[in-house]
Tab-separated table of C-alpha atoms in Angstrom:
chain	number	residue	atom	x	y	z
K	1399	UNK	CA	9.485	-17.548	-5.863
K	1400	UNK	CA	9.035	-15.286	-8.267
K	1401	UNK	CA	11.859	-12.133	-8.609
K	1402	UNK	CA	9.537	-9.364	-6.640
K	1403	UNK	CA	8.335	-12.037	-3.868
K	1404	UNK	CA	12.592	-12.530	-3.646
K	1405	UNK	CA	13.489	-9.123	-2.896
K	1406	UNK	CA	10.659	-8.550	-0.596
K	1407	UNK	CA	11.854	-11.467	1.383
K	1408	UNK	CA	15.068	-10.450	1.363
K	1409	UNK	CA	14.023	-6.939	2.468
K	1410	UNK	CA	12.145	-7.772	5.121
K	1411	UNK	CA	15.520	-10.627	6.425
K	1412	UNK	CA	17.622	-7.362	5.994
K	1413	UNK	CA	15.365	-4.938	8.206
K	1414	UNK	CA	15.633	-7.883	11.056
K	1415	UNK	CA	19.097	-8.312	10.652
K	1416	UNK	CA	19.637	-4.532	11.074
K	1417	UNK	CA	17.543	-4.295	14.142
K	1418	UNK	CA	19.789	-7.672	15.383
K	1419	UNK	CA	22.864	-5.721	14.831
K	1420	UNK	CA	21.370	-2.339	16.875
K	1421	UNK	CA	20.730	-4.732	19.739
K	1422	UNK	CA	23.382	-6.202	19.653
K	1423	UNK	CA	25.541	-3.125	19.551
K	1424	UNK	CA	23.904	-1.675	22.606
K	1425	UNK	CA	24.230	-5.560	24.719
K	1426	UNK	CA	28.128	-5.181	23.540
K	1427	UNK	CA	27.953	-1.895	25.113
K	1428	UNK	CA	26.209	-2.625	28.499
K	1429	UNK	CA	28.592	-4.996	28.929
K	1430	UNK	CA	31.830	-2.932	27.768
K	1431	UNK	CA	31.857	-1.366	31.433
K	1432	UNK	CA	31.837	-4.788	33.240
K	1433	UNK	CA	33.753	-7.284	31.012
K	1434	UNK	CA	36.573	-7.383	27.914
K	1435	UNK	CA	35.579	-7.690	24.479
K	1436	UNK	CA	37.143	-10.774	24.478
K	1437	UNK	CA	38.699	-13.616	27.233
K	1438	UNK	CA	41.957	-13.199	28.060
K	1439	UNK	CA	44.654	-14.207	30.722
K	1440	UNK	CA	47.643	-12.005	32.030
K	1441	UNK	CA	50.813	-14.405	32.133
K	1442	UNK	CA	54.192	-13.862	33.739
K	1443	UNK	CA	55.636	-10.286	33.100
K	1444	UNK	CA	52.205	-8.699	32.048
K	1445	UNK	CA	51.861	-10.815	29.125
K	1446	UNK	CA	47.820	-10.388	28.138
K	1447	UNK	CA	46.952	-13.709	26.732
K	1448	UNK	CA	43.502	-14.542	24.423
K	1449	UNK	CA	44.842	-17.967	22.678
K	1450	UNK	CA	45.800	-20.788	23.316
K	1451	UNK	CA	48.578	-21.414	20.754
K	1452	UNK	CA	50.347	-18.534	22.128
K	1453	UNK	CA	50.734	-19.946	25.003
K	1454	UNK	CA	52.208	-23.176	23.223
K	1455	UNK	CA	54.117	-20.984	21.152
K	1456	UNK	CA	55.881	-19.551	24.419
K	1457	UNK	CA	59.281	-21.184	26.339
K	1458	UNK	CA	57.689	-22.181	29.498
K	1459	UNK	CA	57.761	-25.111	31.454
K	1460	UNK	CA	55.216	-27.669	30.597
K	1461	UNK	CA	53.316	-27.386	34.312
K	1462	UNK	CA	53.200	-23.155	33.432
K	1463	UNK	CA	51.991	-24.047	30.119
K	1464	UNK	CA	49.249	-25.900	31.588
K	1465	UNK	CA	47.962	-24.115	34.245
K	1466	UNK	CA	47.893	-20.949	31.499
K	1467	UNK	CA	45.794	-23.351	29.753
K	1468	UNK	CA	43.385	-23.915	32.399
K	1469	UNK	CA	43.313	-20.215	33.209
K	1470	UNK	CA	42.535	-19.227	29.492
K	1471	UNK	CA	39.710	-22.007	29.532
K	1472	UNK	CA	38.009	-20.776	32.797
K	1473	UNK	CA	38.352	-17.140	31.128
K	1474	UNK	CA	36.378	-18.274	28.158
K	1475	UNK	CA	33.701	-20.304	29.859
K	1476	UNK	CA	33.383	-17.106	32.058
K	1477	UNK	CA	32.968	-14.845	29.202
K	1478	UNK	CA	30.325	-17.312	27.112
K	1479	UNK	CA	28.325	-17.960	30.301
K	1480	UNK	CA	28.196	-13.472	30.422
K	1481	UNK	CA	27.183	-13.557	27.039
K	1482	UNK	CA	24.197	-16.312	27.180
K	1483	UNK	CA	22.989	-14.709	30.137
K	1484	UNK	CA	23.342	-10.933	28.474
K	1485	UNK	CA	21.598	-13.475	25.120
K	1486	UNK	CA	24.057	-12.202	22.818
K	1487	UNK	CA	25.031	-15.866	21.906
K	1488	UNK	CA	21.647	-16.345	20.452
K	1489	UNK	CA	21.981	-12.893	18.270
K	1490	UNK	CA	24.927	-13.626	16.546
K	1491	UNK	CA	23.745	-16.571	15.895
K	1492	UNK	CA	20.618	-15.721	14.366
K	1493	UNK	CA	22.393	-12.544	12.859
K	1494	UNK	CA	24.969	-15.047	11.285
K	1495	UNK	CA	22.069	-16.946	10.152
K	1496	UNK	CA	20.278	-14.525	8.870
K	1497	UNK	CA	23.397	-12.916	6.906
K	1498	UNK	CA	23.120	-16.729	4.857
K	1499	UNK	CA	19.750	-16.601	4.409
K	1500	UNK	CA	19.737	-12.987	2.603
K	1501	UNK	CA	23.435	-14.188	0.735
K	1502	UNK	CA	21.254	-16.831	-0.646
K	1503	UNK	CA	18.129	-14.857	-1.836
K	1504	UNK	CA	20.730	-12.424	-3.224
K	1505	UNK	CA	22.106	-15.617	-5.576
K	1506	UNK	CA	18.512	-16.585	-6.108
K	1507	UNK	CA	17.581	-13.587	-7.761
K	1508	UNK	CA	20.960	-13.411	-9.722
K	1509	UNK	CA	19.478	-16.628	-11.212
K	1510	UNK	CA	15.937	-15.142	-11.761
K	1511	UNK	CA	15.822	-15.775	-15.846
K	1512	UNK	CA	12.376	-14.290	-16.561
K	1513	UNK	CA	12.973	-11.543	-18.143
K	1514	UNK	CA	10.093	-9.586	-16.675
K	1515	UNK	CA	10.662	-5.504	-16.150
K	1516	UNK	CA	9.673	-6.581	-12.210
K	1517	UNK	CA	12.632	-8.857	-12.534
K	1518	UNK	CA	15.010	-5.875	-13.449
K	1519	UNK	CA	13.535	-3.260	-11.125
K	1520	UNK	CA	14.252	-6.269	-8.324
K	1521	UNK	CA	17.943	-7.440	-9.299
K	1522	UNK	CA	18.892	-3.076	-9.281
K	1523	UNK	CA	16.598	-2.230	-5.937
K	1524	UNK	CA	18.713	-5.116	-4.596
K	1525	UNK	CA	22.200	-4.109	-6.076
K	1526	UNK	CA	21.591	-0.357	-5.023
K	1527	UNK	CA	20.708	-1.664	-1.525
K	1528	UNK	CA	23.797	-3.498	-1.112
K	1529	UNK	CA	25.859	-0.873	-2.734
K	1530	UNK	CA	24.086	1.682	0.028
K	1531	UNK	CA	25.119	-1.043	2.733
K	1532	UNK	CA	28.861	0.047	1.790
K	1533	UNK	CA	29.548	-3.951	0.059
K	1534	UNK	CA	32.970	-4.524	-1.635
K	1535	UNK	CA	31.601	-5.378	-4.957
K	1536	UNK	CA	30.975	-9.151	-4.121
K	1537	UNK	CA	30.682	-11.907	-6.631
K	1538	UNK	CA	26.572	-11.542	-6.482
K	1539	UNK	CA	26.246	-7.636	-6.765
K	1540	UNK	CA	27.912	-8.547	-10.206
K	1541	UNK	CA	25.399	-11.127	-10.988
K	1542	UNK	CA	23.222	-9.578	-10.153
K	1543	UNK	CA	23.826	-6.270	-12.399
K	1544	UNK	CA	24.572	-8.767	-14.973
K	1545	UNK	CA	21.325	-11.069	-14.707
K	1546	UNK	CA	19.383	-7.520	-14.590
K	1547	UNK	CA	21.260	-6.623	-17.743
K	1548	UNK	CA	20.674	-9.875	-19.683
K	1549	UNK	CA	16.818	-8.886	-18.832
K	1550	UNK	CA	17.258	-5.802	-20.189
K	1551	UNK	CA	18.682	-7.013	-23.256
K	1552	UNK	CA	15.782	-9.100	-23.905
K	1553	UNK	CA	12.871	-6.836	-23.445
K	1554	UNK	CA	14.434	-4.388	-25.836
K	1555	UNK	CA	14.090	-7.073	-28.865
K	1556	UNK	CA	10.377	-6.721	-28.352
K	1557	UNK	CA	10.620	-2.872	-27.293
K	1558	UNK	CA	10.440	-2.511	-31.091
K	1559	UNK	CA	7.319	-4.797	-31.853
K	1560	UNK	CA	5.399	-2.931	-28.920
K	1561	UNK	CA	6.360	0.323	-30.604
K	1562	UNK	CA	4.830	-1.024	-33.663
K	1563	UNK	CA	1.805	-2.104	-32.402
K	1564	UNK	CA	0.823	0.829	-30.333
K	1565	UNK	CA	1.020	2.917	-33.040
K	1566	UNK	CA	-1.102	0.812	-35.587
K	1567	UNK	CA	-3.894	1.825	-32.398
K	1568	UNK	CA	-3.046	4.753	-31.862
K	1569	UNK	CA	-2.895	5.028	-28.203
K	1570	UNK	CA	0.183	3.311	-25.724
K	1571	UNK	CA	4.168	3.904	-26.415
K	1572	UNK	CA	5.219	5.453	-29.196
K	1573	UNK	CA	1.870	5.991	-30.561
K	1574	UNK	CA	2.331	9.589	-30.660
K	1575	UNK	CA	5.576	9.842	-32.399
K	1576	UNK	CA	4.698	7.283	-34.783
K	1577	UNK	CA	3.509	8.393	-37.971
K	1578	UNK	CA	-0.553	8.090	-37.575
K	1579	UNK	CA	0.361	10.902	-33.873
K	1580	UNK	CA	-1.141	13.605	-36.381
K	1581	UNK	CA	-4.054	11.395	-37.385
K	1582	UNK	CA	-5.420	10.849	-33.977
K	1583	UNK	CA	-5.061	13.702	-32.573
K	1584	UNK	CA	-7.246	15.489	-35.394
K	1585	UNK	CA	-9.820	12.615	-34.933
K	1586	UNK	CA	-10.201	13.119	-31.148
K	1587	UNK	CA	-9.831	17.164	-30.999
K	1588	UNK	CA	-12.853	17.270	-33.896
K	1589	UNK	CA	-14.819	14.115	-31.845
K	1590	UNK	CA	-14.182	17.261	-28.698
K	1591	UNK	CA	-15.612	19.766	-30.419
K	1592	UNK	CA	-18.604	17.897	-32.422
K	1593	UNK	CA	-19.586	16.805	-28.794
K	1594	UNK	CA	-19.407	20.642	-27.643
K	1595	UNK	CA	-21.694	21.414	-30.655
K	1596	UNK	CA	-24.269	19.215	-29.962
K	1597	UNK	CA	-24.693	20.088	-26.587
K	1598	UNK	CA	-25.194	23.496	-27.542
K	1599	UNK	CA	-27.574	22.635	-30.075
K	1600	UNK	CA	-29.374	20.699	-27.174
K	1601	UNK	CA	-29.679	23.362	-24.652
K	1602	UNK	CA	-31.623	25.206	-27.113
K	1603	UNK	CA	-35.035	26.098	-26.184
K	1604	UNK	CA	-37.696	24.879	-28.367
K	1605	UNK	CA	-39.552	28.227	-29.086
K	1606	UNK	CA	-36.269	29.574	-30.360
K	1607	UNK	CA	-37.063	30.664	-34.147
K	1608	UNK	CA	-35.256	28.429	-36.883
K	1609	UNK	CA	-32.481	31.406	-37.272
K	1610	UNK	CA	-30.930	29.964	-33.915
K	1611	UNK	CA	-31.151	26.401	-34.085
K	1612	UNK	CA	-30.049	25.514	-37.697
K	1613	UNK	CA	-26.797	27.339	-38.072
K	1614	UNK	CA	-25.889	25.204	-34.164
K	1615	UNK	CA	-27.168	22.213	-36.169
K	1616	UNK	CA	-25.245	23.086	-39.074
K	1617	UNK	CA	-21.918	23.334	-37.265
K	1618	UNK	CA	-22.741	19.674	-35.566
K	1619	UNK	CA	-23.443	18.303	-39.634
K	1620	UNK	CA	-20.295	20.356	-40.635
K	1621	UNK	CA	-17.959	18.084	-38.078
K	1622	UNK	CA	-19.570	14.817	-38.706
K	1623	UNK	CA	-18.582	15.214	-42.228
K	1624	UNK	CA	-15.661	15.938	-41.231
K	1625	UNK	CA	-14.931	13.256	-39.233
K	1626	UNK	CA	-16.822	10.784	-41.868
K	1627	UNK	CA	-14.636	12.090	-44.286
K	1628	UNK	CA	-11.111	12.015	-42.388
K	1629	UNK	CA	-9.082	9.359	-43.503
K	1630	UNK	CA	-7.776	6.632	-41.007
K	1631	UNK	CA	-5.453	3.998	-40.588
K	1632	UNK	CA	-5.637	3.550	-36.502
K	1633	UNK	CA	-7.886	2.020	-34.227
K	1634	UNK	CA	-8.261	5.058	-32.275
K	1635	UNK	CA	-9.780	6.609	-35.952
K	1636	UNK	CA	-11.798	3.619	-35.821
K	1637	UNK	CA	-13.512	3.743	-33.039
K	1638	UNK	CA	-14.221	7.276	-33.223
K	1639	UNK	CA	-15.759	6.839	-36.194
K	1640	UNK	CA	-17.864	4.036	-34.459
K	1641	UNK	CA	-19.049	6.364	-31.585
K	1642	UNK	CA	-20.322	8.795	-34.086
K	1643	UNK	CA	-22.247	6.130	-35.709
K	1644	UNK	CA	-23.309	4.493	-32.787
K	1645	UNK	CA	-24.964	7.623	-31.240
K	1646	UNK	CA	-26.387	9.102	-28.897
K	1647	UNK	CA	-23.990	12.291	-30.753
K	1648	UNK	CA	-24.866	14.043	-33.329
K	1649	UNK	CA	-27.560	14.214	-35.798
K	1650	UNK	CA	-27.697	10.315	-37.364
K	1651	UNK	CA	-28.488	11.997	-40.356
K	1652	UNK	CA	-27.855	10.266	-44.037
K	1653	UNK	CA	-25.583	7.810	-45.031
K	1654	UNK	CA	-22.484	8.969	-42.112
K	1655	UNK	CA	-23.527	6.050	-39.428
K	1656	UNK	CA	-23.042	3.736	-42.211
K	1657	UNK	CA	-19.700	5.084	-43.927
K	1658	UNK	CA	-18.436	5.489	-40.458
K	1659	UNK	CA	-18.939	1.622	-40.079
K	1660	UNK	CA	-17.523	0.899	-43.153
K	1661	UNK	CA	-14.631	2.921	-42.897
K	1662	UNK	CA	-13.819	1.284	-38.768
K	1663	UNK	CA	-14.343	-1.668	-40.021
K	1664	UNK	CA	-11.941	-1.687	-42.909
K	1665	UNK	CA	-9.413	-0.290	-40.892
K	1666	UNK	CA	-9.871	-2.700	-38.003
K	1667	UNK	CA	-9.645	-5.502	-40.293
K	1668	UNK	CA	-6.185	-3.909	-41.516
K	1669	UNK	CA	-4.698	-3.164	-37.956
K	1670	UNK	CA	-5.546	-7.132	-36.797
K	1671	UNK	CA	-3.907	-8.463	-40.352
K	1672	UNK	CA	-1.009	-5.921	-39.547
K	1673	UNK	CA	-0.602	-6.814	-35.769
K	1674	UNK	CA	-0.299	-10.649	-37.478
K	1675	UNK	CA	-3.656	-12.352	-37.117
K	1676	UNK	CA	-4.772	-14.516	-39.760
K	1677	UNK	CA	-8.515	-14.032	-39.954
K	1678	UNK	CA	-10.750	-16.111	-41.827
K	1679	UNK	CA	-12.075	-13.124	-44.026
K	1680	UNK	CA	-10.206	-11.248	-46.619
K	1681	UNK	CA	-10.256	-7.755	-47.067
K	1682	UNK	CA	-11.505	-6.648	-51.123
K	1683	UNK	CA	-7.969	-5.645	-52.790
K	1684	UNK	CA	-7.588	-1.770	-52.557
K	1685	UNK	CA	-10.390	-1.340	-50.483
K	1686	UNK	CA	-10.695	2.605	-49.676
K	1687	UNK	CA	-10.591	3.399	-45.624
């Protein structure tokens, strides 16, 4: 099993072996008022008896020994016969059992080497149960806090890589602080307001005189130059510079559609090369983005 399916097993053999332990608490209860909590004789001078090598340990005569030993005996069968009929035989035993069984997962997941974030969220859920469940710092809370940090350790040598790559696209961890943060954000707040302007221009009536409509055309030419002409280097750039060209947006007018498309596509073909595909095609040597 895989480290999540682990800890949900193990959850779900804890929540039973809780609820074993309530009922068994309140059958030790009921039976408080009728019986011991254990089997025991009383000997000569008061002397409460519950094993049998004390009795061996004692100086009586053989024949008192023995008939303390078949006292204590009857005593015992008495009391396991009370607790099979109150069923608390079969409890403990299936609480005992199920105590092995979680034990076991526990070491299971210790083991867990995949290195997965769900692998690390399950070895510390588990640890910080067992730490809530008052534990004494057993041998497999440490493995596991170990195993979780060994995880740990190994995600973070590609933390940086995935840093790296989200920023050549501009979008995902660390695209924001890395050094193109500036760059998209400029691309995408004039791509907001280019798409404001050209639903304005839109929503103008036809019989409006050309005094209206040209200067709300004007302002939707003025931002597709501006985007045409923004230098990129992410794919977030790219593909706004691919949405203008594609349309429905804006005006289509002139050469922008196809210096948008040149300009994605050259960066595009930079981010795969950089993210460390080897494509069949070359880029030109100081090809202008």
């Amino acid at each position: 099993m895989d480290a999540p399916s682990i800890l949900n097993a193990w959850q779900a053999a804890n929540r039973e072996w809780l609820r074993l332990g309530e009922d068994m608490d309140q059958r030790h209860a009921a039976r408080a008022e009728q019986s011991p909590a254990r089997p025991y004789i009383v000997g000569p001078r008061g002397w409460c008896i519950t094993r049998h090598d004390e009795i061996d340990g004692c100086r009586y005569a053989d024949s008192t020994k023995r008939r303390l030993h078949e006292r204590l005996e009857r005593a015992v069968a008495q009391y396991d016969a009370e607790r099979e009929a109150a069923g608390l035989n079969q409890l403990e035993d299936r609480w005992v059992t199920l105590a092995a069984d979680m034990e076991r997962m526990a070491h299971q997941l210790a083991a867990d080497r995949s290195g997965t974030l769900e692998a690390v969220q399950a070895k510390l859920t588990l640890s910080a149960a067992l730490f809530d469940e008052k534990a004494d710092g057993s041998a497999v809370e440490t493995a596991l806090i170990r195993s979780a940090l060994a995880d740990i350790n190994a995600l973070s040598a590609t933390f940086s890589e995935l840093m790296r790559l989200s920023a050549l696209m501009g979008f995902g961890p660390g695209a924001e602080a890395g050094p193109a943060g500036a760059e998209v954000a400029h691309l995408l707040e004039l791509e907001r307001r280019h798409t404001a302007a050209d639903e304005r221009y839109n929503a103008i009536p036809d019989s409006e005189p050309d005094e209206v409509w040209q200067p709300a055309l004007q302002v939707v030419a003025d931002l597709e130059n501006q985007i045409t002409d923004a230098p990129i280097t992410t794919m977030v750039g790219a593909l706004v510079k691919l949405r203008l060209a594609r349309g429905p947006v804006g005006t289509g007018d002139g050469m922008i559609p196809q210096r948008c498309l040149d300009s994605a596509s050259d960066v595009l073909e930079a981010v795969a090369m950089q993210a460390g595909y080897s494509p069949p095609w070359r880029r030109p040597a100081g090809g202008a983005v």
